[in-house]
PDB file of C-alpha atoms in Angstrom:
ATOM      1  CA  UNK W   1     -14.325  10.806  38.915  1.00 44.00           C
ATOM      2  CA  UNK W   2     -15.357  11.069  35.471  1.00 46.00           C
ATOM      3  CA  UNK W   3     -17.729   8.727  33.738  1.00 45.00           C
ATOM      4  CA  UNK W   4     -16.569   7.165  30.295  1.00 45.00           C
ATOM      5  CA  UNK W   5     -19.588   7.833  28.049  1.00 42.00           C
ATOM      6  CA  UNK W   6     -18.012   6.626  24.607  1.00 45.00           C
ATOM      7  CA  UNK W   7     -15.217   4.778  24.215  1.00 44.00           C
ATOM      8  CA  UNK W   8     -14.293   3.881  20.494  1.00 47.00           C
ATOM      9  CA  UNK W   9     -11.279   1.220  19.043  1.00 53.00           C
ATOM     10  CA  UNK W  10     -10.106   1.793  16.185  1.00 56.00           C
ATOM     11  CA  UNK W  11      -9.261   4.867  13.694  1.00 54.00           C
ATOM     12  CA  UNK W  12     -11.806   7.372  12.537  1.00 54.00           C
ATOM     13  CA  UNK W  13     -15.134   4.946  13.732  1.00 58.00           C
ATOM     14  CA  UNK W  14     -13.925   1.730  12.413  1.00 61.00           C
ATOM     15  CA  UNK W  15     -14.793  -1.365  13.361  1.00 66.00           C
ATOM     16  CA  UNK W  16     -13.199  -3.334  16.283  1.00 66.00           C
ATOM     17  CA  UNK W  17     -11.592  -6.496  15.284  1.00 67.00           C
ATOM     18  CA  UNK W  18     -11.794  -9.693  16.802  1.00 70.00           C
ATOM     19  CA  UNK W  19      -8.503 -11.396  18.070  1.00 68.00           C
ATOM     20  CA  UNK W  20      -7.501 -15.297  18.895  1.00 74.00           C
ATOM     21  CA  UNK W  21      -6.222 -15.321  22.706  1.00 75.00           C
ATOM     22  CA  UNK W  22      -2.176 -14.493  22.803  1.00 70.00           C
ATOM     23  CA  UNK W  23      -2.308 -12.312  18.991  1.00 67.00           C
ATOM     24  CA  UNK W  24       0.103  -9.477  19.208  1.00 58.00           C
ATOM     25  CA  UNK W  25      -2.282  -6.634  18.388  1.00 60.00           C
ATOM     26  CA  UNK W  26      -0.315  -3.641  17.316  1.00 57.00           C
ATOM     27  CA  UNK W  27      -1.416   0.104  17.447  1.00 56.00           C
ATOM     28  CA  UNK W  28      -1.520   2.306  14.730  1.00 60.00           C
ATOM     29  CA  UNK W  29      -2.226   5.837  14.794  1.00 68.00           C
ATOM     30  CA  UNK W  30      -3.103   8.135  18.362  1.00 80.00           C
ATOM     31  CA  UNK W  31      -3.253   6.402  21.539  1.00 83.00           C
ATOM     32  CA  UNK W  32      -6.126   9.125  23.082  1.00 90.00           C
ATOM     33  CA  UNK W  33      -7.711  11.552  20.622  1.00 91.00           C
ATOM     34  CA  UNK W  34      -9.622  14.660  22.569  1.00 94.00           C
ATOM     35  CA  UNK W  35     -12.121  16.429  20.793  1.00 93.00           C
ATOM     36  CA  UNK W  36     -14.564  18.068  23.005  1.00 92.00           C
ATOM     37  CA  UNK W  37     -14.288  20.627  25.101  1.00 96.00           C
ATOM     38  CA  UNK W  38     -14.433  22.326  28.700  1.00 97.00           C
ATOM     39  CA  UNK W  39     -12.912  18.969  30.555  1.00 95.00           C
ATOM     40  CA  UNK W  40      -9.759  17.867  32.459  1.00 96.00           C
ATOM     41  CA  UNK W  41      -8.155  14.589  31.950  1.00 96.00           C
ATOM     42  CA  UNK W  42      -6.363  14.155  35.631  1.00 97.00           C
ATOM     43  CA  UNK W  43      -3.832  10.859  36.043  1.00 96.00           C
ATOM     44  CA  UNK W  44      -4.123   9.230  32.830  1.00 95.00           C
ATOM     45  CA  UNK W  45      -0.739   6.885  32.155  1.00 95.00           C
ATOM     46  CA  UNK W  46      -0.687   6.513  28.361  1.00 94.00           C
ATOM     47  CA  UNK W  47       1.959   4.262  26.801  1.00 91.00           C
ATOM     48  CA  UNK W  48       2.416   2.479  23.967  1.00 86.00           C
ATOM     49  CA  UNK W  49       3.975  -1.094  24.291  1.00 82.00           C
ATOM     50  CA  UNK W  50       5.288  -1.496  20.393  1.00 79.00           C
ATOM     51  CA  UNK W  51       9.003  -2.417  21.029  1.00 79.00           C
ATOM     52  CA  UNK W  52       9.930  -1.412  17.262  1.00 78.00           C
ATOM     53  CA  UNK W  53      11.115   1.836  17.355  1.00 81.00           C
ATOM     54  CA  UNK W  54      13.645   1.749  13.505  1.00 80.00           C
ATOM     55  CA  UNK W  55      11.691   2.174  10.361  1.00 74.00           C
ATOM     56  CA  UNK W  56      13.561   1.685   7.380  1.00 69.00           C
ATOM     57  CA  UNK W  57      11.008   4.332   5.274  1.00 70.00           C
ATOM     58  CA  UNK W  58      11.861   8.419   6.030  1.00 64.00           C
ATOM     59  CA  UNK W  59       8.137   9.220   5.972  1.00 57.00           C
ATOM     60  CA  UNK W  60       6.952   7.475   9.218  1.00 53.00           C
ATOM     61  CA  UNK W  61       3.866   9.311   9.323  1.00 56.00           C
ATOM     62  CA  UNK W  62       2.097   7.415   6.507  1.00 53.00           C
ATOM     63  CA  UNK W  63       3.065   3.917   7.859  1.00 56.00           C
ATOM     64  CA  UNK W  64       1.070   1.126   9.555  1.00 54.00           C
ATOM     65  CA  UNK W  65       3.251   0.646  12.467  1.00 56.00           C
ATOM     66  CA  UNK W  66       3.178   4.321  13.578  1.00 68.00           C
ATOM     67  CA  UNK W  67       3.413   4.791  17.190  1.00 75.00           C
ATOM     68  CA  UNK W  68       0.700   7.422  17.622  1.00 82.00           C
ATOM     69  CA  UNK W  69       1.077  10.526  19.564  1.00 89.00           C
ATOM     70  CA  UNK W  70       0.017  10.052  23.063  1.00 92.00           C
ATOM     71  CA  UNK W  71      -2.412  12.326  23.364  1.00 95.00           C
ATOM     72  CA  UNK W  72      -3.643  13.957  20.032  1.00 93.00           C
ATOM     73  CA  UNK W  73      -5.074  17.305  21.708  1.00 94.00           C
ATOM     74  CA  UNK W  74      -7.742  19.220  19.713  1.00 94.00           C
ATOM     75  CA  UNK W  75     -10.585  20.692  22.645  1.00 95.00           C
ATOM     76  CA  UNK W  76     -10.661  23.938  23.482  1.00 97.00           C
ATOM     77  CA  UNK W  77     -10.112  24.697  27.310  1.00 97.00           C
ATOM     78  CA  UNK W  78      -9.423  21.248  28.234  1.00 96.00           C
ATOM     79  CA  UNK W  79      -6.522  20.838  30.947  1.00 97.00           C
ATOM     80  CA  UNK W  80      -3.966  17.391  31.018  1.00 97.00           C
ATOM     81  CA  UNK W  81      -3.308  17.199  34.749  1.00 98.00           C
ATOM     82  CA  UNK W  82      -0.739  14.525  36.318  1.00 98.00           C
ATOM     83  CA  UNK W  83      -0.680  12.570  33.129  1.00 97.00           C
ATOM     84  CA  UNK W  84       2.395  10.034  32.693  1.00 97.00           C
ATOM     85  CA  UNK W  85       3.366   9.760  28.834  1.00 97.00           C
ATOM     86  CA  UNK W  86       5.892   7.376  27.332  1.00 95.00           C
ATOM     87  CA  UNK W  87       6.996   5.406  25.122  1.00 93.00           C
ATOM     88  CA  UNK W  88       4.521   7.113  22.085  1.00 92.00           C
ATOM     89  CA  UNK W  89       5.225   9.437  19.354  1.00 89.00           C
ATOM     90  CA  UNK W  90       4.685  12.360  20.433  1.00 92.00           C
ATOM     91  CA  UNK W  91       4.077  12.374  24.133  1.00 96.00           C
ATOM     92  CA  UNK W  92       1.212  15.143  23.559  1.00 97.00           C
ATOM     93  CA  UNK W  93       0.447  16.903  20.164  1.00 94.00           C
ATOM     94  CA  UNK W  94      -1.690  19.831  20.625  1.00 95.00           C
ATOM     95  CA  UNK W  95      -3.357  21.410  17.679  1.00 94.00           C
ATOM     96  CA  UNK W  96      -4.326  24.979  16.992  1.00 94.00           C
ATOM     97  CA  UNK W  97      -8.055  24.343  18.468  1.00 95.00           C
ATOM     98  CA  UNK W  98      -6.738  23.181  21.483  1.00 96.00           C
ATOM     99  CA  UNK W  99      -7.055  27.238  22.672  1.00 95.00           C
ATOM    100  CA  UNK W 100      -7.006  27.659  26.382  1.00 97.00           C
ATOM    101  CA  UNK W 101      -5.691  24.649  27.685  1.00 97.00           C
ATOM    102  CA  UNK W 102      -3.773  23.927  30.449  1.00 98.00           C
ATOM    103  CA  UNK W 103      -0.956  21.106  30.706  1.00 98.00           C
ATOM    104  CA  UNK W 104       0.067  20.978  34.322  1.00 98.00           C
ATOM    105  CA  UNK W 105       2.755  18.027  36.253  1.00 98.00           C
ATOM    106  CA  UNK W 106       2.732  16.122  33.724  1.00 98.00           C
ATOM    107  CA  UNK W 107       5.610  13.502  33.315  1.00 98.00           C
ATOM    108  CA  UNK W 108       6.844  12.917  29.414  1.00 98.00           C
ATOM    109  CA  UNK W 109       9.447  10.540  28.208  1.00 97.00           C
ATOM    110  CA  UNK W 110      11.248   8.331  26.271  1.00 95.00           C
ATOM    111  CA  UNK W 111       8.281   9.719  23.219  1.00 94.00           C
ATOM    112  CA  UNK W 112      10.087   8.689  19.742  1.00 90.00           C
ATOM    113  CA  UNK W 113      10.759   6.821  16.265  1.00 87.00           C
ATOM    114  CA  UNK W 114      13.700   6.371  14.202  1.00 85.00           C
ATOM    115  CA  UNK W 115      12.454   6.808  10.647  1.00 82.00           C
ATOM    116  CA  UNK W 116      15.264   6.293   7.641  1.00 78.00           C
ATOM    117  CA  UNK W 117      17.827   7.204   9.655  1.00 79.00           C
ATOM    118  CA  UNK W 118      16.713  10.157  10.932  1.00 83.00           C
ATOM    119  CA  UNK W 119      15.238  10.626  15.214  1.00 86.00           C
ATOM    120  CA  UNK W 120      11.852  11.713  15.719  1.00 88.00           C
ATOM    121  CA  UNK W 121       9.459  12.438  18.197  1.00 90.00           C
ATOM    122  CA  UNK W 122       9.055  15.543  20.942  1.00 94.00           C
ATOM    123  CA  UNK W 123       7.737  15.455  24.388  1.00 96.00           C
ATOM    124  CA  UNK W 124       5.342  18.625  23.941  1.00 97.00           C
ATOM    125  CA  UNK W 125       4.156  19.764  20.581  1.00 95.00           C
ATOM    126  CA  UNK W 126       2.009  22.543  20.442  1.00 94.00           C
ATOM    127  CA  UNK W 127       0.880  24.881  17.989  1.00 94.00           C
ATOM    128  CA  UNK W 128      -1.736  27.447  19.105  1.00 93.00           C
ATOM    129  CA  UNK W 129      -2.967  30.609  16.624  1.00 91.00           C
ATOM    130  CA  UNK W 130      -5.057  32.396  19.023  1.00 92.00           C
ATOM    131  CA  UNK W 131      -6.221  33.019  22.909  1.00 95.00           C
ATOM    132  CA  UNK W 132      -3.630  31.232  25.313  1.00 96.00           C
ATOM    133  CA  UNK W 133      -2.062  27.794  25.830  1.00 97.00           C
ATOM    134  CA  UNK W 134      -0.173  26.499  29.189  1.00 98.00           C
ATOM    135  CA  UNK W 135       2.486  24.461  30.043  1.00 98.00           C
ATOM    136  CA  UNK W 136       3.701  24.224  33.639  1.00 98.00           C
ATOM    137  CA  UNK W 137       5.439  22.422  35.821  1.00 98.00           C
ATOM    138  CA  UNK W 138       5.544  19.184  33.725  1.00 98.00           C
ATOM    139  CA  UNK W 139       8.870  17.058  34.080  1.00 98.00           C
ATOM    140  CA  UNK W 140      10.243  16.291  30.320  1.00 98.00           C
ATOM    141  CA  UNK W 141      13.461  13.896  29.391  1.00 97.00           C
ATOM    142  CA  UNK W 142      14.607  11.395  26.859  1.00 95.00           C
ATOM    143  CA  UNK W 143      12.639  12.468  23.693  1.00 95.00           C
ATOM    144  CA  UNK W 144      14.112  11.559  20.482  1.00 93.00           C
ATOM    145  CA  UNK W 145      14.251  14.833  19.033  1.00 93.00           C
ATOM    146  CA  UNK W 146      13.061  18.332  21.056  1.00 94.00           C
ATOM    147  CA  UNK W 147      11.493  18.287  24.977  1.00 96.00           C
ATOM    148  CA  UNK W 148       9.222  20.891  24.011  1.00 96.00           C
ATOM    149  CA  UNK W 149       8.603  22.009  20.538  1.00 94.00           C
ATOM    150  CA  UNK W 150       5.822  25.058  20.886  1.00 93.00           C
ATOM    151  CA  UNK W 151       6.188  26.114  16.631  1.00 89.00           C
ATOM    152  CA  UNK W 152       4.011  26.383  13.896  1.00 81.00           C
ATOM    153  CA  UNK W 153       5.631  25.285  10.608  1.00 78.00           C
ATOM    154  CA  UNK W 154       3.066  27.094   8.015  1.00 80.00           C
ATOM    155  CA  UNK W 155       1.110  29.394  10.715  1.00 81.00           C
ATOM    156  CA  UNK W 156       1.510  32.218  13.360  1.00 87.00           C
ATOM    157  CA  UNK W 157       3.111  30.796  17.161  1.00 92.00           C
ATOM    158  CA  UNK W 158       1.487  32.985  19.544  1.00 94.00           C
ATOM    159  CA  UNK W 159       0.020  33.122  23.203  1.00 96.00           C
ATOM    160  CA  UNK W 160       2.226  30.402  24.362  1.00 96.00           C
ATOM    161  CA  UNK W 161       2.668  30.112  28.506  1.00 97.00           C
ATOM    162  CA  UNK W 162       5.669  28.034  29.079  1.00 97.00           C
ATOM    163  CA  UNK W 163       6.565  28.610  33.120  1.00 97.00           C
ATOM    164  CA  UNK W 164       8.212  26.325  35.784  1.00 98.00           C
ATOM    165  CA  UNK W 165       8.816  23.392  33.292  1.00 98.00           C
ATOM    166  CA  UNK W 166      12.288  21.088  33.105  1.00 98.00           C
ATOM    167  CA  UNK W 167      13.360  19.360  30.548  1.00 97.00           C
ATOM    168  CA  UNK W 168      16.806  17.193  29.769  1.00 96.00           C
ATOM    169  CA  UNK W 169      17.836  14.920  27.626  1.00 95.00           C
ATOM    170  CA  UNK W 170      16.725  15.806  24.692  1.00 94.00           C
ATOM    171  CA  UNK W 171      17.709  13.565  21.637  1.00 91.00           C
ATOM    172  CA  UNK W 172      20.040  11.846  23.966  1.00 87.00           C
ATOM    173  CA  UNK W 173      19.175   8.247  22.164  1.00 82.00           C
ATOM    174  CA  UNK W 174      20.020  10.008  18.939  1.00 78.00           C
ATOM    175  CA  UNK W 175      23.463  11.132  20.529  1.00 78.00           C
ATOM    176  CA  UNK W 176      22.459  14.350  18.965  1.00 77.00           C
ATOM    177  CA  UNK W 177      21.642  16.827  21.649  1.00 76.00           C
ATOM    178  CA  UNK W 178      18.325  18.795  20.200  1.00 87.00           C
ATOM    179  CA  UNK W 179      16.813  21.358  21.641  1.00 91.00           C
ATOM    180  CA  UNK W 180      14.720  20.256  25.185  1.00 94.00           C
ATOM    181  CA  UNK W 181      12.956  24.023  24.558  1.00 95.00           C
ATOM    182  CA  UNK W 182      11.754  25.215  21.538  1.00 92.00           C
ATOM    183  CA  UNK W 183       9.778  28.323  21.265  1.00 91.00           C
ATOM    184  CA  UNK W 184       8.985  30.201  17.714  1.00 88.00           C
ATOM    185  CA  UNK W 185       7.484  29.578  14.405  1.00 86.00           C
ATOM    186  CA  UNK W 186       8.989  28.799  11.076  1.00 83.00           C
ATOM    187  CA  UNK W 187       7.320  30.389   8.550  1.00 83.00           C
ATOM    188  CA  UNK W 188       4.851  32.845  10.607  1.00 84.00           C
ATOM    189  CA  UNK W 189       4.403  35.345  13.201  1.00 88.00           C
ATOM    190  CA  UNK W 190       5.919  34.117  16.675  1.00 91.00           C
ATOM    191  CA  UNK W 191       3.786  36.846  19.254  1.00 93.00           C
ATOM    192  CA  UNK W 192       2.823  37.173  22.912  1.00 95.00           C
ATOM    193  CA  UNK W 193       4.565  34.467  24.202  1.00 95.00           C
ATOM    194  CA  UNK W 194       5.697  33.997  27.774  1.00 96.00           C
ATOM    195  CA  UNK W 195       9.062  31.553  28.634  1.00 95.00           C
ATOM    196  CA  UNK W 196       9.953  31.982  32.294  1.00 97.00           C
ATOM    197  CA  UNK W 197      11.707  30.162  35.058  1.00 97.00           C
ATOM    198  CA  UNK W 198      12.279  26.995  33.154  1.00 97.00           C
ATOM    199  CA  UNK W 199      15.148  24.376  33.499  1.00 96.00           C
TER     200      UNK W 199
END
């Protein structure tokens, strides 16, 4: 039982806004940002409640009603335990600084956008540079695009842990049938990385 010492709403330090009773307040951008370091987040259920899902623009990323990524992971050694992800995104996006983590029985679904035309959204999306990064034993399904996408697009893939993980489904709303693991990197090395005994 962690204490909350800081809790901020809204983007980047900006002010909270004030709301009459019954407003439909919408979301934009990450649903939990993690910065610091050394500390497990155990049981979280993160979902975001937006039912619109079909933007008419192809670059989704730059617009107001973005769903957020779950859980935008940046701290070093910090370990996602028996989290329940949905309905985001991304279910979790883990950056590059993100080195040593652990993300253990964690449940991830139904994480997704369409964006002109084309499906969106992964369950697991890491990219990691250096030291080590773990997934296991987390249950992933229904993602609009890939169940686990563990790529760099401009940088080296490496030190990736991927064990005792299942994933199905993936891109099943599209009809499209993407990858549920993904493993590799597009434009730089892909090194050291463990897949085993996945489903």
């Amino acid at each position: 039982g962690g204490v909350w010492t800081n809790a901020q709403r809204g983007i980047n330090g900006t002010v909270s806004a004030a709301h009459t009773a019954g407003t439909m307040v919408i979301l934009g951008r990450n649903n939990l940002t993690i910065n610091g370091a050394d500390t497990q987040y155990i049981g979280l259920t993160i979902k975001n409640s937006n039912p619109l899902r079909d933007q008419a623009e192809p670059n989704a990323q730059a617009d107001k009603w973005l769903r957020g990524e779950g859980i935008w992971h940046n701290g070093a050694r910090t370990d996602l335990i028996n989290c329940i992800i949905h309905d985001c995104q991304d279910g979790i996006f883990s950056t590059p600084t993100a080195t040593g983590s652990l993300t253990y029985g964690c449940l991830i679904f139904n994480n997704g956008y369409k964006a002109g035309g084309d499906y969106n959204g992964h369950g697991a999306y890491g990219q990691n540079e250096s030291g080590t990064k773990t997934y296991r034993r987390n249950l992933v399904w229904n993602n609009f695009n890939q169940g686990f996408k563990m790529d760099s697009q401009t940088a080296d893939a490496v030190g990736f842990r991927v064990d005792q993980n299942v994933s199905f489904n993936a891109g099943s709303v599209a009809n499209a049938g993407h990858m549920c693991f993904f493993v590799g990197a597009n434009t730089g090395v892909s090194n050291d990385n463990q897949f085993t005994d996945n489903f």
